Coordinates of C-alpha atoms in Angstrom, one line a residue:
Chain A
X1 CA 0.0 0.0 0.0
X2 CA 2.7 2.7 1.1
X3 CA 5.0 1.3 -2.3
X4 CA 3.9 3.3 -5.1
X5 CA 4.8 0.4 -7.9
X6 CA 5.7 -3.2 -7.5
X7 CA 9.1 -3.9 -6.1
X8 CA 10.2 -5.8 -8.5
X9 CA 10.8 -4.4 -12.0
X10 CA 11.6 -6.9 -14.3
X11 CA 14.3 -6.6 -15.5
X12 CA 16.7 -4.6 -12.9
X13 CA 19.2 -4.3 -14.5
X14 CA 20.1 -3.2 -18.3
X15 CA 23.5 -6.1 -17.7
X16 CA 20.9 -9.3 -17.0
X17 CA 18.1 -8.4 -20.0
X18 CA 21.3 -8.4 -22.3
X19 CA 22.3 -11.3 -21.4
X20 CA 19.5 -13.2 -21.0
X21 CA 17.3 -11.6 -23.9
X22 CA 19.2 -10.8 -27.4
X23 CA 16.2 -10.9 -29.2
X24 CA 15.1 -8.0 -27.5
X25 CA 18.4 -6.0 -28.6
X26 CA 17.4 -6.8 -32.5
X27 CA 13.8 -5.8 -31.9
X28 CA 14.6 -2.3 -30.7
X29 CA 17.7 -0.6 -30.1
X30 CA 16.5 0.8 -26.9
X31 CA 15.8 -1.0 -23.9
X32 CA 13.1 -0.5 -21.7
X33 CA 12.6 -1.1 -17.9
X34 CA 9.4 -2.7 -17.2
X35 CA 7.5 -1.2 -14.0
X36 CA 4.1 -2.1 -13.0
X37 CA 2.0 0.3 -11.6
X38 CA 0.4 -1.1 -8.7
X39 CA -3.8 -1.5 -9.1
X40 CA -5.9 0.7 -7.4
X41 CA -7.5 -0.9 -4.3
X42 CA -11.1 1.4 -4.0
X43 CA -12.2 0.4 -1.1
X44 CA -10.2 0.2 2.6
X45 CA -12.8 -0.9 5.0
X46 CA -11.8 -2.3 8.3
X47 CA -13.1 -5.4 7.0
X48 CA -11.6 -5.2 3.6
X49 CA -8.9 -7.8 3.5
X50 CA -6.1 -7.6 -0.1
X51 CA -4.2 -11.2 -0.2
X52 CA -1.3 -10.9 -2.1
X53 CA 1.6 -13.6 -2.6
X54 CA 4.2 -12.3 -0.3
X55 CA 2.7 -12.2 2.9
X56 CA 2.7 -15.8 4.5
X57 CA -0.4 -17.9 4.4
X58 CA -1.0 -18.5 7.7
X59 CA -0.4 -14.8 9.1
X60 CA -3.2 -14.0 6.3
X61 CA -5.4 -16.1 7.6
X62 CA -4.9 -15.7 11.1
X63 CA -5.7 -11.9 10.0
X64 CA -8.9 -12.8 8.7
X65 CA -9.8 -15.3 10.8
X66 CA -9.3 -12.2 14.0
X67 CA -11.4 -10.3 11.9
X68 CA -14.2 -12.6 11.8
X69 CA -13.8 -13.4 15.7
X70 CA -13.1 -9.9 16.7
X71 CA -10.3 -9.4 19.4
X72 CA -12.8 -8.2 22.2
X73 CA -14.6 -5.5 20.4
X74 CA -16.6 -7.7 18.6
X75 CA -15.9 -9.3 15.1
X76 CA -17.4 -8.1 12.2
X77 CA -20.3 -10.6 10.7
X78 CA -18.4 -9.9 7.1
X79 CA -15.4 -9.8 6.0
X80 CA -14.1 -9.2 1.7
X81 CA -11.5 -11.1 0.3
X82 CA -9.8 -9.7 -2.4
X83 CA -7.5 -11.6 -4.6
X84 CA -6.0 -10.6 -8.1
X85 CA -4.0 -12.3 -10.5
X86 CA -2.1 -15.4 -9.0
X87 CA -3.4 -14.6 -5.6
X88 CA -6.7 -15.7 -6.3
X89 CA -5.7 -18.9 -5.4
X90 CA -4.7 -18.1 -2.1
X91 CA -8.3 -15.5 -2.1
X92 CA -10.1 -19.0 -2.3
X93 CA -8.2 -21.0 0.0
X94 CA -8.5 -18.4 2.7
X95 CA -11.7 -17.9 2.5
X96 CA -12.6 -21.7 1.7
X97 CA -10.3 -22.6 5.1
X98 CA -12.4 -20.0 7.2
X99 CA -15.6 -21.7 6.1
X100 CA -14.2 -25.5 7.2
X101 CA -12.8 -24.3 10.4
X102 CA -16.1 -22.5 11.3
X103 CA -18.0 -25.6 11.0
X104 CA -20.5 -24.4 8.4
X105 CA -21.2 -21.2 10.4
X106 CA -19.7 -19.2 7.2
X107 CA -20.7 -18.3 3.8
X108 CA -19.1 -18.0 0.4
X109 CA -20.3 -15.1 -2.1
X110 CA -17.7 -14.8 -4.3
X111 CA -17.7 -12.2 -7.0
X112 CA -15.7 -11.8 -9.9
X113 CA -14.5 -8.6 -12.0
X114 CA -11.9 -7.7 -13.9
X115 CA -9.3 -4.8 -13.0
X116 CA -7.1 -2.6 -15.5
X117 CA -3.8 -2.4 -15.0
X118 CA -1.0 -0.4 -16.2
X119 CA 2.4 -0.9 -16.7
X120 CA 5.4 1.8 -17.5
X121 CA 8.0 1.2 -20.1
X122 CA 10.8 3.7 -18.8
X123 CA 14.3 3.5 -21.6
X124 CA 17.3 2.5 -19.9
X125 CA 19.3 5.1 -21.7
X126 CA 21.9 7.2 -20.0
X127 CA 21.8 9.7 -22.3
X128 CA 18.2 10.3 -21.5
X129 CA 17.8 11.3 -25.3
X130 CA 16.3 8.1 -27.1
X131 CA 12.8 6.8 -26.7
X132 CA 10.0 8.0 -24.7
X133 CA 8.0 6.4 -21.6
X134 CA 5.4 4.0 -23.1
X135 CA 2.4 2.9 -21.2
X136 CA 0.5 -0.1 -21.4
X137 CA -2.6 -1.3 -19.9
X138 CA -3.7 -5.2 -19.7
X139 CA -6.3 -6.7 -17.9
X140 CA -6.4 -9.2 -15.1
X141 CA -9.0 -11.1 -13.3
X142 CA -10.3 -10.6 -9.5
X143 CA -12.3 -12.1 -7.1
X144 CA -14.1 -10.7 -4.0
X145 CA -15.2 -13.1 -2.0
X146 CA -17.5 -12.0 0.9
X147 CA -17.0 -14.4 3.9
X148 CA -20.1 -13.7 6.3
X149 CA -22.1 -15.3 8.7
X150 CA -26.0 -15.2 7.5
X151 CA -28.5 -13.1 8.9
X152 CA -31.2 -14.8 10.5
X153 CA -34.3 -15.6 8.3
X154 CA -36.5 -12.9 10.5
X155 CA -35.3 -10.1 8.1
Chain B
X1 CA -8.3 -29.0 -20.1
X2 CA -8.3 -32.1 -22.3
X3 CA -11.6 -32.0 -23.3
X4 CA -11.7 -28.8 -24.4
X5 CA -8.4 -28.8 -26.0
X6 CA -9.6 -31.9 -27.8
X7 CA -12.8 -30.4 -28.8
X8 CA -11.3 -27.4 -30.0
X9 CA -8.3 -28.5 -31.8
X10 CA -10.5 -31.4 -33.5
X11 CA -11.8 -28.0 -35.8
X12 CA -10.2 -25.4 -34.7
X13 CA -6.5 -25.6 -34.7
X14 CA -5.9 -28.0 -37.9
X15 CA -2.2 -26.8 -37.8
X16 CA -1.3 -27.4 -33.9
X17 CA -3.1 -31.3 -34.5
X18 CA -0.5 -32.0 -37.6
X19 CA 2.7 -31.1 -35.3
X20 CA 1.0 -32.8 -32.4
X21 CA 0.5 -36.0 -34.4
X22 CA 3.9 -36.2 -35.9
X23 CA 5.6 -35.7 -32.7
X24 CA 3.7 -37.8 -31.0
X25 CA 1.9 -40.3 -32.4
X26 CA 3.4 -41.3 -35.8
X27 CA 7.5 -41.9 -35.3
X28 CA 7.9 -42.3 -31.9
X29 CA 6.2 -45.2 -30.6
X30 CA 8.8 -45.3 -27.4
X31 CA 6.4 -42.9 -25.8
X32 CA 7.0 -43.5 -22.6
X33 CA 4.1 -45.4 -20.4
X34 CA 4.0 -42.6 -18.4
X35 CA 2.6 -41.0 -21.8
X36 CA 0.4 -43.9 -21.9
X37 CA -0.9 -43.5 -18.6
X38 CA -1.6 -39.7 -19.2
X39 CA -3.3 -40.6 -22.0
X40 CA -5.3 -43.1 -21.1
X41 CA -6.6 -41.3 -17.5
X42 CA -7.3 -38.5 -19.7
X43 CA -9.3 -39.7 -22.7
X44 CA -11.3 -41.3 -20.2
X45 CA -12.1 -38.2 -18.6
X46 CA -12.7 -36.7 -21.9
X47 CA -15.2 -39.4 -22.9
X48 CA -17.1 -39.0 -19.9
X49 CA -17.3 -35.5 -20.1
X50 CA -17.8 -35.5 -24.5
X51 CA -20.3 -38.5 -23.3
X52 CA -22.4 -36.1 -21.5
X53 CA -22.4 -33.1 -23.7
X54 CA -23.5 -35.0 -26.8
X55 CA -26.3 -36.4 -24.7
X56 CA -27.1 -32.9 -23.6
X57 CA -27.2 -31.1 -26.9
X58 CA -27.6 -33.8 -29.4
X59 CA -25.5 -31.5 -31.6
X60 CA -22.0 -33.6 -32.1
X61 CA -19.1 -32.1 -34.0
X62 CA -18.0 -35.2 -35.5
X63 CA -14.2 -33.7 -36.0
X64 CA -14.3 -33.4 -32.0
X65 CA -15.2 -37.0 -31.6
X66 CA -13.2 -38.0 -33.9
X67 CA -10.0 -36.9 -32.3
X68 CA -10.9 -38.0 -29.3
X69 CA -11.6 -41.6 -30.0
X70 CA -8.3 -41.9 -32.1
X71 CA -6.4 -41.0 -29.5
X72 CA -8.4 -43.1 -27.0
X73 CA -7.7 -45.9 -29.0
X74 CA -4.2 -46.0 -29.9
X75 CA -3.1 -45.2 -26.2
X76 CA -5.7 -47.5 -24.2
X77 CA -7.4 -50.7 -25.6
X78 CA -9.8 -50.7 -23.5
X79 CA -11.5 -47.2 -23.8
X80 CA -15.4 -47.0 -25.0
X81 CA -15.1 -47.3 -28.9
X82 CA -17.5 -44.6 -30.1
X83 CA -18.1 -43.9 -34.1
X84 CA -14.8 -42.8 -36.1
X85 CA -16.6 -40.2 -39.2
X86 CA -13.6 -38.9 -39.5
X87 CA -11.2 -40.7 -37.9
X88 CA -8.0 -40.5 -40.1
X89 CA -8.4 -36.5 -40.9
X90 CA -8.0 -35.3 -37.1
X91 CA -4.6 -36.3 -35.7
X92 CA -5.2 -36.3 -31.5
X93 CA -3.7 -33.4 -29.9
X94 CA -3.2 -35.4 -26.8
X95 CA 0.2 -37.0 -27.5
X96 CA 2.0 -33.2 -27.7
X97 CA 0.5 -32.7 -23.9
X98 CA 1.7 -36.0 -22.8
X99 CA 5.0 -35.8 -24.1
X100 CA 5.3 -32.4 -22.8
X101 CA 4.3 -33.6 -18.9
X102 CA 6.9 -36.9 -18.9
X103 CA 10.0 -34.7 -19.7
X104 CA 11.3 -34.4 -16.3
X105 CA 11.0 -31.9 -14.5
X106 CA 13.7 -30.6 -12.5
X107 CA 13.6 -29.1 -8.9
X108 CA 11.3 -31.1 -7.4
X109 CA 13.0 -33.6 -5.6
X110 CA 13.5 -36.4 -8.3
X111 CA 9.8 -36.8 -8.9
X112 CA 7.7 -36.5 -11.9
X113 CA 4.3 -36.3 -12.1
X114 CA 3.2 -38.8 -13.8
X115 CA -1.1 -38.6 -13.8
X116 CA -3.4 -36.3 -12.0
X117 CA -7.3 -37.2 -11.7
X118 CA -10.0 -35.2 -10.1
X119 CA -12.1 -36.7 -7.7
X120 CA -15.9 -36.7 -9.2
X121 CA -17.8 -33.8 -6.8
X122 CA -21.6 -33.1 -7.2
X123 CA -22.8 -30.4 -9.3
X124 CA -22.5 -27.0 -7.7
X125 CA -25.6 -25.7 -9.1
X126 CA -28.0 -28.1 -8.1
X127 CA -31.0 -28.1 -11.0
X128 CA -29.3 -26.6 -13.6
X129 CA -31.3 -27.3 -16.6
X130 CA -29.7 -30.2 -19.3
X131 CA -28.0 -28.8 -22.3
X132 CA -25.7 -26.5 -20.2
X133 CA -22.3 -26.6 -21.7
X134 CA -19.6 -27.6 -19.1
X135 CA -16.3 -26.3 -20.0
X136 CA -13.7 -27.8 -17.3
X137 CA -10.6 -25.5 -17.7
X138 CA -7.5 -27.2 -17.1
X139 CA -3.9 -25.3 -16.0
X140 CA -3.1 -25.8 -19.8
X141 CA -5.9 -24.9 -21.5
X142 CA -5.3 -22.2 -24.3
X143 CA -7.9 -19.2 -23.5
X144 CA -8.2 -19.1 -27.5
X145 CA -9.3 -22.9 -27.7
X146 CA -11.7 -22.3 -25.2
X147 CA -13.2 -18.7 -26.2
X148 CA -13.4 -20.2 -29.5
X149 CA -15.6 -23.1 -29.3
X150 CA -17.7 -21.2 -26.2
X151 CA -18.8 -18.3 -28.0
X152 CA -19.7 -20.3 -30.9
X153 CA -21.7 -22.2 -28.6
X154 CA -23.2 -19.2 -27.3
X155 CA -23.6 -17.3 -29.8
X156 CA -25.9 -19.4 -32.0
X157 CA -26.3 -21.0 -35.2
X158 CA -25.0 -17.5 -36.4
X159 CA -21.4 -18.0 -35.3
X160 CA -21.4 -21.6 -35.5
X161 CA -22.0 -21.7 -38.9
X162 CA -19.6 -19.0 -39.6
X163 CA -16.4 -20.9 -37.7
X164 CA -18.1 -24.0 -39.6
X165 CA -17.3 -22.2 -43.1
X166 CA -13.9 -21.0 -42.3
X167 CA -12.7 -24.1 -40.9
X168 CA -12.8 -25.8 -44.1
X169 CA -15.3 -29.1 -43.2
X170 CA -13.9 -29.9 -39.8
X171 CA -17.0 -29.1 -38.4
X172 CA -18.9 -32.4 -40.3
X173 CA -22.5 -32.2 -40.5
X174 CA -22.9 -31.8 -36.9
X175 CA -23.9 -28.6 -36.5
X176 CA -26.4 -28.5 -39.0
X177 CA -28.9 -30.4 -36.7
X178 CA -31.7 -28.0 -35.9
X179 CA -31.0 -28.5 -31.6
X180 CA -30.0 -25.1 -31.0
X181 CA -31.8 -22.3 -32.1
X182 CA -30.3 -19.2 -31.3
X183 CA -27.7 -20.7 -29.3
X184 CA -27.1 -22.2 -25.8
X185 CA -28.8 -20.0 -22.3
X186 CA -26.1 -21.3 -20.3
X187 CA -22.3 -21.9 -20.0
X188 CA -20.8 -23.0 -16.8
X189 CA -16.6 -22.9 -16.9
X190 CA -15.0 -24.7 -14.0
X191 CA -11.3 -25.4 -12.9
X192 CA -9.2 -26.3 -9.6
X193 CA -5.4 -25.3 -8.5
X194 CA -3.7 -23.5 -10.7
X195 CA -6.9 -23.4 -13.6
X196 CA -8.9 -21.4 -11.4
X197 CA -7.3 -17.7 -12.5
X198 CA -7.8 -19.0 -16.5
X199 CA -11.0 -20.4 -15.2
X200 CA -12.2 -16.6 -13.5
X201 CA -10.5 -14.9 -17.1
X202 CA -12.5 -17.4 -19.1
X203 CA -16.1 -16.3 -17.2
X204 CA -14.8 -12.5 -17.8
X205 CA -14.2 -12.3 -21.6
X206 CA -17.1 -13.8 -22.2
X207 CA -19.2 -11.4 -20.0
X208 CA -17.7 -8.4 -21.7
X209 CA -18.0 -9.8 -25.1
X210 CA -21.3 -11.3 -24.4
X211 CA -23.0 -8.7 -22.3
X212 CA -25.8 -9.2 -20.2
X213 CA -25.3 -12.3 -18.4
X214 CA -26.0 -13.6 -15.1
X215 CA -23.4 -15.0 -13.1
X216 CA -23.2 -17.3 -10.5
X217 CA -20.0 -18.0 -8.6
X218 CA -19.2 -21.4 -6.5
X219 CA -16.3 -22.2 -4.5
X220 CA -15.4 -25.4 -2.9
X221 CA -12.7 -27.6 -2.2
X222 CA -11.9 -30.6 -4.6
X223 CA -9.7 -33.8 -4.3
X224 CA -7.3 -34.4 -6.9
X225 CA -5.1 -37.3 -6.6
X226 CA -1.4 -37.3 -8.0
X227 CA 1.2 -40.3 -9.2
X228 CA 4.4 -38.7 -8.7
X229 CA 6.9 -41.2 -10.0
X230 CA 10.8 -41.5 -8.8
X231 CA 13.0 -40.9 -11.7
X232 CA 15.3 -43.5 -10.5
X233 CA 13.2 -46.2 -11.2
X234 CA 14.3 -45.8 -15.2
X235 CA 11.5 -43.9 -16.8
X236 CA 10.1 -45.7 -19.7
X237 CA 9.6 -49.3 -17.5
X238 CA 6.4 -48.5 -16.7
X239 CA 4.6 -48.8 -13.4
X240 CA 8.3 -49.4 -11.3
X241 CA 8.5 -49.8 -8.0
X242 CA 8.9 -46.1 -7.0
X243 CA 5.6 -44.4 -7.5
X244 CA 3.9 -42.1 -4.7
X245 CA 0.5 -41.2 -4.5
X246 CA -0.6 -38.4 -3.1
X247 CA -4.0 -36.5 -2.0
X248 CA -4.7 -33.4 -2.6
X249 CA -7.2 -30.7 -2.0
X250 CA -7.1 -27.8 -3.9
X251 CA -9.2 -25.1 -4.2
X252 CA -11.9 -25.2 -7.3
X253 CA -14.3 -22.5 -8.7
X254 CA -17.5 -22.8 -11.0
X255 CA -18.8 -19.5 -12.6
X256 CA -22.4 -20.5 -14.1
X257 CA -23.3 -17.7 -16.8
X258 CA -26.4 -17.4 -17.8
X259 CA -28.8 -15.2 -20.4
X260 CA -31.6 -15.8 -18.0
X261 CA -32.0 -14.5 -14.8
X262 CA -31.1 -16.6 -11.7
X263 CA -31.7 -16.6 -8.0
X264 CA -30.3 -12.8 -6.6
X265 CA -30.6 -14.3 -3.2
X266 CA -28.2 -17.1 -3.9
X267 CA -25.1 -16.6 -2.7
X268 CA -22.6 -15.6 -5.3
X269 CA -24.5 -14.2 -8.0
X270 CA -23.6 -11.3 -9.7
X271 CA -26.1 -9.4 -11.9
X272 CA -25.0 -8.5 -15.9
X273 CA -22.7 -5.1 -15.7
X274 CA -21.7 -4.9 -12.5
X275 CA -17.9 -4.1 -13.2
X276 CA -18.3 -0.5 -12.1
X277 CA -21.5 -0.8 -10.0
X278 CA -19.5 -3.2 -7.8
X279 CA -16.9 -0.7 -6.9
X280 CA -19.9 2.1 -6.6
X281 CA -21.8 0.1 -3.9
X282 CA -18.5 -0.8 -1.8
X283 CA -17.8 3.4 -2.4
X284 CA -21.0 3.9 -0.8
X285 CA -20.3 1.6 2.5
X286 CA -17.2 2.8 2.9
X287 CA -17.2 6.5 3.8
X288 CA -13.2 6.0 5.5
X289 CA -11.7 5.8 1.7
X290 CA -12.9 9.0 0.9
X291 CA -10.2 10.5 3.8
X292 CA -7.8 7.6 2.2
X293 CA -7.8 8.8 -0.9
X294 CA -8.2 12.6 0.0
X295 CA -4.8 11.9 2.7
X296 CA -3.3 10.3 -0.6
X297 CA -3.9 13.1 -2.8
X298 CA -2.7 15.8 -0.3
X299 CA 0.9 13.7 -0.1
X300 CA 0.9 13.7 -3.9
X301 CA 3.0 16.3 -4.5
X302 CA 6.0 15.4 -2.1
X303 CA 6.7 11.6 -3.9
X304 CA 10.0 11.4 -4.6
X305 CA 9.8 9.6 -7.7
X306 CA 8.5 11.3 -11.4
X307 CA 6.4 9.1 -12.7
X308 CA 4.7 8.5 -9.2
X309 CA 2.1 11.8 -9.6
X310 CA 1.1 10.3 -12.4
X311 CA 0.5 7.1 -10.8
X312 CA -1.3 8.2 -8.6
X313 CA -3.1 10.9 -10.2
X314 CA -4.4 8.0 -12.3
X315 CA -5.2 6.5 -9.3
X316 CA -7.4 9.4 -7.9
X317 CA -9.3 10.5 -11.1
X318 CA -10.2 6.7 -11.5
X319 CA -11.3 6.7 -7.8
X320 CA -13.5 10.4 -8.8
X321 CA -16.1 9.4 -11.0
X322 CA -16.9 6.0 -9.3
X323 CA -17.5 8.1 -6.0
X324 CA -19.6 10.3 -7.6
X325 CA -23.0 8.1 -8.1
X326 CA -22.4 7.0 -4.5
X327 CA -22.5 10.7 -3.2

């Protein structure tokens, strides 16, 4: 959240894409550093939780899990799952391991959407002269998956 | 995956079936028996599952069955024998999968994975009407192969007979049967462990190409068991001494899409267009991300970086017009 792109442009370093990608040399004569934006999360509610693939398993789903139980102020009856990309996966199995260890007490609504994301193409030149920033946008898939215990039948 | 790379490639990809035959099938008949195996659990699966559409729809493409069966046949004796129409003119794509999955892998420990089956699991939509086609999206599934044949399911007679006339014949007579009308109401895509992302992508493209539909989302846990074969015990033997199986449960969706509406209440479901509407009503609960986004925009100016503004101007003018039906 506090990062303002992914950590990890690909590649670093002007040395490793040489070496590792010729064909991109013959394509263009100007390399590019790849940096991904990072996608906009909308909402931040208390109960809003983002799963990526960094953080361990567990400690995400000990997170959620306090959520849902609520650490003496009272947990909340919902709590979103968000998952995009590759971290659906992990989206599902959290929220699929909270409904097994509440013993049915949970439900599933899963939603799906899709999410635009952009990517920066900044040259590696030194000269600063050649090429200008390109920006790309691709999609990706999401998943919101609301985990919630259901309201009586009364209402 | 199979089954809808087999469907597909029996009309769709002529050119991928050629290389897959030749490497596969035709010269090399010291494919291993872990090929054999592959093959074998997998044309099963793809019987059962081509087994059920036909019934469903009564509208067979005979290319479809027709790679199928072949491959059936020359990897497992014993598999269902089912009318060859065409049997000579569609090469199986199976044997470039199989080949591809008993090269060894490296990094994991001297195992190879030698066949993975799914555990059969009821339905998730209980009463879903016959005649819904049931796309199972495996981890290798091409999103082209299975976009292809689903919107020409989909999309009627119209686009069915247009794929018909550019593939060249592939297609058989099988599609000329007057079953479908204006095309199918319903489309469910499913897929488990790593499929499930392709799966969710799958269920999107066709929602923003098909507009209107009604979705339905089902999660749930499915067993998958694994051979994982030592590579020590010499490879092409066959069933050696040093196999593991192991259980698995991995997590599974099943998106149901439908023209027709379907139960609000239930669950999961998602009405047609709700890619902005979704954010909107989560906007509208949330009254703490307006001081988020308002703290964000007030730091904007001291980022270090130059083409952070930017970033997160985006990221604030995106945020804008969504808030604004909420307020």
């Amino acid at each position: 959240m506090a990062e303002p792109r992914s950590p990890a442009p690909v590649p670093p370093n002007p040395a490793s894409l040489s070496s590792e990608g010729p064909m991109a040399v013959e394509m263009d004569p100007v390399e590019y550093t790849l940096r991904k934006r990072l996608p906009r999360k909308l909402p931040k509610r208390r109960n809003d939780v983002y799963v990526n693939m960094k953080t361990d398993f567990k400690a995400q789903l000990a997170r959620c899990q306090k959520l849902l139980d609520g650490g003496g102020a009272g947990g909340h009856r919902e709590i979103c799952i968000h998952g995009l990309g590759l971290a659906i996966n992990r989206a599902i199995n959290i929220a699929l391991q909270l409904q097994a260890s509440s013993q049915g007490a949970l439900q599933l609504a899963a939603n799906t959407s899709t999410v635009e994301l952009v990517d920066d193409l900044e040259p590696e030149d030194p000269d600063g002269e050649a090429g200008e920033p390109i920006t790309r946008t691709r999609n990706n898939s999401a998943i919101h998956i609301k985990v919630f215990y259901p309201a009586p039948q009364s209402s | 995956m199979i089954a809808g790379f087999g469907t597909i490639n029996g009309h769709v990809g002529g050119i991928q079936c050629q290389v897959a035959g030749s490497s596969g099938l035709l010269p090399a008949p010291q494919v291993t028996a872990q090929a054999t195996a592959e093959l074998g659990i997998h044309s099963n699966l793809c019987l059962h599952f081509q087994g059920q559409r036909y019934v469903a729809n009564a509208a067979p493409t005979s290319g479809a069955v027709g790679g199928v069966t072949v491959s059936a046949v020359s990897s497992l004796p014993t598999a269902p024998q089912m009318p060859l129409p065409q049997a000579p003119a569609v090469p199986p794509p199976q044997p470039m999968m199989a080949t591809a999955t008993a090269a060894p892998k490296p990094g994991q420990g001297g195992f190879r994975k030698v066949c993975r089956t799914e555990e059969a699991s009821p339905c998730p939509f209980p009463g879903l009407a016959p005649g819904v086609l049931h796309m199972r999206v495996k981890e290798g599934s091409k999103i082209r192969n299975l976009m292809g044949f689903a919107m020409a399911r989909m999309q009627g007679p119209s686009g069915a007979t247009a794929v018909e006339v550019g593939r060249g014949g592939a297609f058989g007579g099988g599609t000329g049967t007057p079953g479908s009308s204006a095309g199918l109401r319903q489309v469910v895509f499913c897929g488990s462990g790593r499929a499930v992302t392709k799966t969710i992508t799958c269920a999107e493209i066709m929602k923003r190409k098909l507009g209107g539909l009604h979705q339905l989302t089902k999660l749930c846990y499915k067993g998958v068991r694994e051979v994982w074969e030592s590579q020590d015990a010499g490879g092409s033997g066959g069933g050696g001494g040093g196999e593991v199986t192991v259980h698995r449960t991995v997590p599974s969706v099943s998106i149901l899409l439908s023209k027709d509406p379907l139960d609000p209440r239930e669950p999961g479901y998602q009405p047609p267009e709700t890619l902005t509407s979704l954010w909107a009503e989560r906007e509208e609960q949330s009254p703490p991300a307006h001081t988020a986004a308002a703290k964000r925009a007030m730091l904007e100016p001291h980022a270090p970086h130059s083409s952070q503004p930017s970033a997160k101007r985006l990221c604030v003018g995106a945020g804008v017009p969504l808030r604004c039906p909420a307020d």
